[in-house]
Coordinates of C-alpha atoms and ligand atoms in Angstrom, one line a residue:
M1 CA 245.9 -51.1 106.8
N2 CA 246.4 -47.7 107.8
L3 CA 243.4 -46.8 109.7
L4 CA 245.3 -44.0 111.3
A5 CA 247.2 -42.7 108.7
G6 CA 248.9 -38.9 110.3
K7 CA 246.8 -39.7 113.5
R8 CA 249.7 -38.1 116.4
I9 CA 248.9 -40.5 119.6
L10 CA 250.6 -39.4 122.7
L11 CA 251.2 -42.5 124.1
G12 CA 251.7 -42.5 128.5
V13 CA 253.2 -45.8 129.8
T14 CA 252.5 -45.5 134.0
G15 CA 253.5 -47.8 136.7
G16 CA 253.3 -51.6 136.2
I17 CA 254.3 -54.8 134.9
A18 CA 252.5 -54.3 131.5
A19 CA 255.0 -51.6 130.8
Y20 CA 256.3 -54.1 128.9
K21 CA 253.1 -54.2 126.9
S22 CA 253.8 -50.4 125.3
A23 CA 256.2 -51.7 123.2
E24 CA 254.3 -54.1 121.2
L25 CA 251.7 -51.1 121.4
I26 CA 253.7 -48.7 119.6
R27 CA 254.6 -51.1 117.0
R28 CA 250.8 -52.1 116.4
L29 CA 249.7 -48.4 116.6
Q30 CA 252.5 -48.0 114.1
D31 CA 251.1 -50.7 111.7
Q32 CA 248.0 -49.0 111.6
G33 CA 250.2 -45.4 110.2
A34 CA 249.9 -43.4 113.0
D35 CA 252.9 -40.8 114.9
V36 CA 253.8 -42.1 118.1
H37 CA 255.4 -39.8 121.2
V38 CA 256.3 -41.7 124.5
V39 CA 255.5 -40.3 128.1
M40 CA 256.6 -42.0 130.8
T41 CA 256.6 -41.9 134.7
A42 CA 260.1 -41.9 137.1
A43 CA 257.8 -45.3 138.4
A44 CA 257.1 -46.9 134.4
T45 CA 261.3 -46.7 133.8
E46 CA 261.5 -49.0 136.3
F47 CA 260.0 -52.2 133.9
I48 CA 260.8 -51.1 131.2
T49 CA 264.3 -48.4 129.5
P50 CA 263.4 -44.9 128.2
L51 CA 266.2 -46.2 125.4
T52 CA 263.3 -49.5 124.6
L53 CA 260.5 -46.9 123.4
Q54 CA 262.8 -44.4 122.4
G55 CA 264.2 -47.6 119.6
L56 CA 260.4 -48.2 118.4
S57 CA 258.9 -44.5 118.9
G58 CA 261.3 -43.1 116.7
H59 CA 261.1 -40.1 118.5
P60 CA 262.7 -39.2 122.4
V61 CA 261.2 -40.0 125.3
H62 CA 260.2 -37.7 127.5
L63 CA 260.5 -38.2 131.2
D64 CA 260.1 -34.9 133.4
L65 CA 258.4 -32.5 133.0
L66 CA 261.8 -30.5 134.4
D67 CA 264.4 -31.7 131.7
T68 CA 266.0 -29.0 129.5
E69 CA 266.8 -31.5 127.1
T70 CA 263.4 -33.1 125.7
E71 CA 261.9 -29.8 126.7
S72 CA 263.7 -28.1 123.7
V73 CA 263.1 -30.9 121.4
M74 CA 259.2 -30.4 121.9
G75 CA 257.8 -28.9 125.6
H76 CA 255.1 -30.6 127.1
I77 CA 252.5 -27.5 126.3
E78 CA 253.6 -28.1 122.6
L79 CA 253.3 -32.0 123.1
A80 CA 249.5 -31.3 125.0
R81 CA 249.1 -29.4 121.9
W82 CA 250.6 -31.6 118.8
A83 CA 248.6 -35.0 120.2
D84 CA 245.1 -35.8 118.0
L85 CA 244.5 -38.7 121.9
I86 CA 246.7 -39.4 124.8
L87 CA 246.8 -43.0 125.2
I88 CA 247.8 -43.7 128.6
A89 CA 248.6 -47.5 128.9
P90 CA 248.8 -49.1 131.2
A91 CA 247.5 -46.1 133.8
S92 CA 248.2 -48.0 137.2
A93 CA 245.8 -47.2 139.9
N94 CA 247.9 -44.7 141.5
F95 CA 248.0 -42.2 138.5
I96 CA 243.4 -42.7 138.0
A97 CA 243.5 -41.2 141.1
R98 CA 246.2 -38.3 140.3
L99 CA 244.4 -38.1 136.8
S100 CA 240.8 -37.5 138.5
Q101 CA 241.7 -35.2 140.6
G102 CA 243.6 -32.9 138.2
H103 CA 247.4 -33.0 139.5
G104 CA 249.5 -31.6 137.1
S105 CA 252.4 -33.3 139.4
D106 CA 254.8 -34.5 137.0
L107 CA 255.4 -34.2 133.1
L108 CA 252.5 -36.6 131.8
S109 CA 249.7 -35.6 134.4
T110 CA 250.5 -31.9 133.3
I111 CA 249.9 -32.5 129.6
C112 CA 246.4 -34.3 130.8
L113 CA 245.8 -31.1 132.2
A114 CA 247.1 -28.5 129.6
A115 CA 245.4 -31.2 126.2
Q116 CA 242.4 -30.5 124.3
C117 CA 242.1 -33.9 122.7
Q118 CA 240.4 -37.1 123.7
I119 CA 242.7 -38.5 126.2
A120 CA 242.8 -42.7 126.4
V121 CA 242.5 -44.9 130.1
A122 CA 244.0 -48.7 130.0
P123 CA 243.8 -49.6 133.4
A124 CA 246.3 -52.5 134.6
M125 CA 246.5 -53.2 137.8
N126 CA 246.3 -56.1 140.6
Q127 CA 242.7 -57.3 141.1
G128 CA 241.9 -56.3 144.3
M129 CA 243.2 -52.9 143.5
W130 CA 241.3 -52.6 140.3
A131 CA 237.7 -52.9 142.1
N132 CA 238.9 -50.8 145.0
A133 CA 235.6 -48.3 145.7
A134 CA 238.7 -45.6 146.0
T135 CA 239.6 -47.0 142.2
Q136 CA 235.7 -46.9 140.7
E137 CA 234.5 -43.6 141.9
N138 CA 238.1 -42.1 140.1
V139 CA 237.6 -43.8 137.1
R140 CA 233.4 -42.8 137.0
S141 CA 235.0 -39.5 137.4
L142 CA 236.8 -39.2 134.7
M143 CA 234.4 -41.3 131.9
T144 CA 231.7 -38.0 133.6
Q145 CA 235.0 -35.7 132.0
G146 CA 234.8 -37.3 128.9
T147 CA 237.7 -39.7 129.5
A148 CA 237.9 -43.2 127.1
I149 CA 238.1 -46.0 129.5
F150 CA 239.4 -49.4 127.1
G151 CA 239.2 -52.1 129.6
P152 CA 239.8 -53.7 131.9
D153 CA 240.6 -57.6 130.7
E154 CA 240.2 -60.3 133.4
G155 CA 241.8 -63.3 133.7
L156 CA 245.1 -64.4 135.5
Q157 CA 247.4 -62.0 136.5
A158 CA 251.1 -61.4 137.4
C159 CA 250.5 -61.4 141.0
G160 CA 248.5 -65.0 141.0
E161 CA 245.4 -63.6 141.5
I162 CA 242.3 -64.3 138.9
G163 CA 240.2 -61.2 138.1
E164 CA 239.5 -57.9 136.2
G165 CA 242.4 -55.8 136.8
R166 CA 244.7 -56.8 134.0
L167 CA 245.9 -54.3 130.5
L168 CA 243.7 -54.9 127.7
D169 CA 245.3 -57.2 124.8
V170 CA 247.3 -54.9 122.3
A171 CA 245.3 -55.6 119.9
G172 CA 241.4 -54.5 121.5
I173 CA 243.4 -50.7 122.5
V174 CA 244.5 -50.7 119.1
D175 CA 240.4 -51.2 117.9
L176 CA 239.7 -48.9 120.6
T177 CA 241.4 -46.8 119.7
I178 CA 241.0 -46.2 116.0
A179 CA 237.5 -46.4 117.3
T180 CA 237.8 -42.8 119.4
F181 CA 238.5 -41.1 116.2
P182 CA 234.8 -40.1 115.5
N183 CA 235.4 -38.2 112.2
G184 CA 237.0 -41.0 110.5
K185 CA 234.9 -41.3 107.4
L186 CA 237.9 -41.6 104.9
R187 CA 240.2 -43.7 107.4
G188 CA 242.6 -45.1 105.4
C189 CA 241.4 -43.9 102.3
K190 CA 244.4 -42.2 99.9
V191 CA 242.9 -38.8 98.4
V192 CA 244.6 -36.8 95.5
I193 CA 243.4 -33.3 94.6
T194 CA 244.6 -30.6 92.8
A195 CA 244.7 -27.4 93.5
G196 CA 245.1 -23.9 92.7
P197 CA 245.9 -22.2 89.2
T198 CA 248.9 -23.8 87.1
R199 CA 251.4 -21.8 86.0
E200 CA 252.3 -21.1 81.0
A201 CA 255.2 -20.0 80.9
I202 CA 255.7 -17.8 77.5
D203 CA 258.8 -16.9 78.1
P204 CA 261.6 -17.1 81.1
V205 CA 259.4 -13.5 83.0
R206 CA 255.9 -14.4 82.0
Y207 CA 253.2 -16.6 82.2
I208 CA 249.6 -16.9 81.5
S209 CA 248.0 -18.0 84.7
N210 CA 244.0 -17.4 86.2
H211 CA 242.9 -16.3 89.0
S212 CA 242.5 -19.6 91.9
S213 CA 243.9 -19.1 95.2
G214 CA 243.5 -22.5 95.6
K215 CA 241.5 -22.0 98.9
Q216 CA 238.8 -24.9 98.5
G217 CA 241.5 -27.1 97.4
Y218 CA 243.5 -26.8 100.6
A219 CA 240.0 -26.3 102.8
L220 CA 239.0 -29.8 101.7
A221 CA 243.0 -31.2 102.1
E222 CA 242.5 -30.7 105.6
A223 CA 239.3 -32.0 105.6
A224 CA 239.5 -35.0 104.4
I225 CA 242.7 -35.5 106.5
E226 CA 240.8 -34.5 109.2
A227 CA 238.4 -37.8 108.2
G228 CA 241.1 -40.0 108.3
A229 CA 241.9 -39.9 105.0
E230 CA 245.9 -40.1 103.6
V231 CA 246.1 -36.8 101.2
I232 CA 248.3 -35.4 98.4
L233 CA 248.1 -32.3 97.6
I234 CA 249.3 -31.1 93.9
S235 CA 249.6 -27.5 93.9
G236 CA 249.8 -24.9 91.6
P237 CA 251.8 -22.1 93.0
T238 CA 249.1 -20.7 95.3
N239 CA 250.2 -18.3 98.7
L240 CA 248.7 -20.3 101.0
A241 CA 250.5 -21.9 104.3
P242 CA 250.6 -26.2 103.0
P243 CA 248.1 -28.2 105.5
N244 CA 250.1 -29.6 108.4
R245 CA 250.3 -33.5 107.8
A246 CA 249.0 -33.3 103.7
N247 CA 251.8 -34.5 101.4
V248 CA 252.4 -31.3 99.2
I249 CA 253.9 -32.0 95.5
P250 CA 254.4 -28.6 94.0
V251 CA 253.7 -27.7 90.5
T252 CA 254.0 -25.0 87.6
S253 CA 252.5 -26.1 84.8
A254 CA 249.6 -28.2 83.6
Q255 CA 251.7 -30.8 82.1
E256 CA 253.8 -30.6 85.1
M257 CA 249.9 -31.2 86.8
Y258 CA 249.0 -34.1 84.8
E259 CA 252.0 -36.0 85.2
A260 CA 252.0 -36.2 89.1
S261 CA 247.9 -36.8 89.0
M262 CA 248.6 -40.0 87.0
Q263 CA 251.2 -40.9 88.9
E264 CA 249.6 -40.2 92.2
A265 CA 245.7 -41.7 91.2
T266 CA 247.0 -45.2 90.4
G267 CA 246.1 -46.4 93.8
A268 CA 244.3 -43.7 95.1
D269 CA 240.8 -44.6 96.0
I270 CA 239.3 -40.6 95.8
F271 CA 240.5 -37.9 93.1
I272 CA 239.2 -34.8 93.4
G273 CA 240.2 -32.0 90.6
V274 CA 240.1 -28.7 92.8
A275 CA 243.0 -26.9 90.6
A276 CA 241.8 -23.6 87.3
V277 CA 243.6 -25.9 85.2
A278 CA 244.9 -23.6 82.5
D279 CA 243.3 -25.8 79.3
F280 CA 246.2 -23.6 76.3
R281 CA 249.9 -23.0 77.0
P282 CA 252.1 -21.1 74.3
T283 CA 253.1 -23.8 71.6
E284 CA 256.3 -22.3 72.5
V285 CA 258.1 -21.0 75.5
S286 CA 260.8 -18.5 73.9
R287 CA 263.6 -19.0 75.6
Q288 CA 265.1 -15.4 75.7
K289 CA 262.6 -12.9 77.2
I290 CA 261.1 -11.1 74.5
K291 CA 261.4 -7.8 73.6
K292 CA 259.0 -4.6 72.4
D293 CA 261.6 -2.9 70.4
K294 CA 261.9 -7.0 68.1
S295 CA 257.6 -7.2 68.2
G296 CA 256.7 -4.2 66.8
S297 CA 253.2 -3.1 68.2
R298 CA 251.7 -7.0 68.3
V299 CA 253.2 -10.4 69.4
T300 CA 250.6 -12.9 68.5
I301 CA 251.2 -16.5 70.8
T302 CA 249.9 -19.3 69.5
L303 CA 248.2 -21.7 72.1
E304 CA 247.6 -25.4 72.2
E305 CA 245.5 -27.6 74.2
N306 CA 246.5 -28.9 77.7
P307 CA 246.2 -32.4 78.9
D308 CA 242.4 -32.6 80.9
I309 CA 243.6 -34.0 84.1
I310 CA 240.8 -34.7 85.0
A311 CA 239.4 -36.9 82.5
S312 CA 242.6 -38.9 81.5
V313 CA 242.1 -39.9 85.8
A314 CA 238.9 -41.0 85.5
A315 CA 239.4 -42.5 82.6
L316 CA 242.2 -45.3 84.5
G317 CA 240.9 -48.8 84.2
D318 CA 240.3 -49.3 88.4
G319 CA 240.7 -45.9 88.8
P320 CA 239.7 -43.5 91.9
F321 CA 235.8 -42.1 92.1
T322 CA 236.8 -39.2 90.4
V323 CA 235.0 -35.8 91.9
G324 CA 235.5 -32.6 89.8
F325 CA 234.6 -28.8 90.5
A326 CA 232.9 -27.1 87.6
A327 CA 233.3 -23.3 87.1
E328 CA 230.7 -21.5 85.8
T329 CA 229.2 -17.9 84.5
S330 CA 225.8 -19.0 83.7
H331 CA 223.5 -22.0 83.4
V332 CA 225.6 -23.6 86.3
I333 CA 224.0 -26.6 86.3
D334 CA 223.3 -27.8 83.0
Y335 CA 227.4 -26.3 82.0
A336 CA 228.4 -28.8 85.3
R337 CA 226.1 -31.6 84.1
A338 CA 227.3 -31.6 81.1
K339 CA 231.4 -31.8 81.7
L340 CA 230.4 -34.8 84.2
A341 CA 229.3 -36.9 81.5
K342 CA 231.8 -35.6 78.8
K343 CA 234.6 -36.5 81.8
N344 CA 233.4 -39.7 83.0
L345 CA 233.5 -38.1 86.8
D346 CA 231.5 -39.7 89.8
M347 CA 230.6 -36.4 91.0
V348 CA 230.6 -32.6 90.5
I349 CA 230.7 -29.8 92.2
A350 CA 229.2 -26.6 90.8
N351 CA 229.6 -23.3 91.7
N352 CA 229.0 -19.8 90.7
V353 CA 232.2 -18.1 89.7
S354 CA 230.7 -15.1 88.5
N355 CA 229.3 -13.9 92.0
Q356 CA 232.1 -11.6 93.0
E357 CA 231.6 -12.8 97.0
I358 CA 231.8 -16.6 96.6
G359 CA 234.2 -18.3 94.3
F360 CA 237.9 -17.4 93.0
N361 CA 239.5 -15.5 95.7
S362 CA 237.0 -15.2 98.9
D363 CA 236.3 -17.3 101.5
E364 CA 233.3 -18.4 101.3
N365 CA 231.6 -20.4 98.4
E366 CA 228.3 -21.9 97.5
T367 CA 227.8 -25.0 96.0
T368 CA 226.1 -27.6 94.1
M369 CA 226.8 -31.5 94.5
I370 CA 225.4 -33.8 92.1
W371 CA 226.3 -37.2 91.6
G372 CA 224.4 -40.4 90.1
N373 CA 220.6 -39.6 90.5
Q374 CA 221.0 -37.4 93.0
E375 CA 222.0 -32.8 93.6
Q376 CA 222.6 -30.7 96.8
T377 CA 223.1 -27.7 97.1
L378 CA 225.6 -26.3 99.9
P379 CA 224.1 -22.8 101.2
I380 CA 226.5 -20.1 101.1
A381 CA 229.3 -21.0 104.3
S382 CA 233.0 -20.5 104.7
K383 CA 235.4 -23.3 102.4
R384 CA 235.6 -24.9 104.9
N385 CA 232.4 -25.5 105.8
I386 CA 231.8 -27.2 102.2
A387 CA 235.1 -28.7 102.3
T388 CA 233.7 -31.1 105.5
K389 CA 230.5 -30.9 103.7
I390 CA 231.8 -32.3 100.7
V391 CA 234.4 -34.9 102.1
G392 CA 231.0 -36.6 104.7
T393 CA 229.1 -37.0 101.0
I394 CA 232.0 -38.3 99.1
A395 CA 232.5 -40.8 102.2
E396 CA 229.0 -41.7 101.0
A397 CA 229.0 -42.1 97.9
L398 CA 231.7 -43.9 97.8
P399 CA 232.0 -48.0 97.0
E400 CA 232.9 -51.0 98.6
S401 CA 235.4 -50.9 96.6
H402 CA 237.5 -48.0 97.7
A403 CA 235.9 -47.3 101.2
H404 CA 238.2 -49.4 104.0
D405 CA 236.0 -48.9 107.0
Ligands
LIG501 N1 240.3 -30.2 84.8 C1 241.4 -31.1 84.6 N2 242.0 -30.4 83.6 C2 242.1 -29.3 82.7 C3 240.9 -28.7 82.6 C4 240.0 -28.6 83.6 O1 241.8 -31.5 85.8 N3 242.8 -28.9 81.1 C5 239.3 -30.2 85.5 C6 239.3 -29.6 86.7 O2 239.9 -28.7 87.7 C7 237.9 -29.8 87.3 C8 237.5 -29.8 85.7 O3 238.4 -30.3 85.2 O4 237.7 -30.1 87.9 C9 236.1 -28.8 84.9 O5 237.3 -27.3 85.3 P1 236.9 -27.0 84.5 O6 238.2 -25.2 83.9 O7 235.4 -25.9 85.0 O8 236.3 -27.2 82.9 P2 236.9 -26.9 81.6 O9 237.2 -28.6 81.1 O10 237.9 -26.8 81.2 O11 235.9 -26.4 80.7 P3 235.7 -25.3 80.5 O12 236.6 -24.2 80.5 O13 235.5 -25.2 78.7 O14 234.2 -24.1 80.9

């Protein structure tokens, strides 16, 4: 399962005998789809080599605040921004003390100071050090600062003593890591989204298209990524920067969008058709630019129908949960309900595009979601905000067979 798909985890390794377990931890986090970068303290390098962790993580290991080479690859502030979670495992008593007091004395503590993301700490130390009042006070202080504490475990320790202080087992750390992502409503789901307009060529320089900006589709891709999904964004031409972690398949025509959609929809859990697909395309595309002089004052372009992408996806046996959009200018809810039934969709999202304030090119939208015997209107809000709500509702409506949590 890919319960950490697309998640960026900065693994901090500090000095202690349990540092060898970080090698296994990298692998198990990667098994769940996480991208892992490693930062080691100087003491950690005495227990396990940076080369080992570099080989396993597939990225240069970051060791030194003042190392120009690694800083030029990804500087400490960039690393702090990059991470969705900073996981320090194992965390020594010394590092916990420095972290709780806000030190910025080495690379890892500096990154923690600069980071906005969640920090989690998996302590590992001798049972006496763990029980020590100063350590306990430092851990309490970290908890009140919002740091998550994973473990420690009890049992036989490297020093031969028995008690609390062992590093939590790797599987337990991975489980708690997964649980730190609270908005993982679509964890492990593969979501395919079509967005933007399509262009139907008339000749080498002209095409038929529409006013779709792609904003709502891109916002949905971002919201689905945030909810933990792996997102394939099949996009017609837009002026938008693609969401950071979406796998974007750029297409131009409806036929190309159809082919990419049919390929990606197989095995997907959710398909959201946001694209304003051109319903018709010129039956013949002129190889040469159509000239005025040859055509006289009238040109006739014969159009033929494009495949209905979302209806084809909904017709797949064992296909994804299929969500369509219905952009209407009148009788919005009635027409949307008719599309839900006709295309055999699981959910339809109706929006009134006759209002200039909302719809195609604007940053705002007002929609009504219709599924099963339910109907919910999302009042006018930013497309990003609407997207988050839509993703939340889809997650709740998703049948067991497509849910991975
Ligand atoms: N859609 C599609 N393939 C098409 C046409 C539409 O996948 N060839 C999808 C859109 O992405 C949207 C839904 O169908 O999710 C409804 O699109 P819309 O243009 O509102 O409906 P049409 O089926 O084209 O009907 P009409 O233009 O008559 O309103």
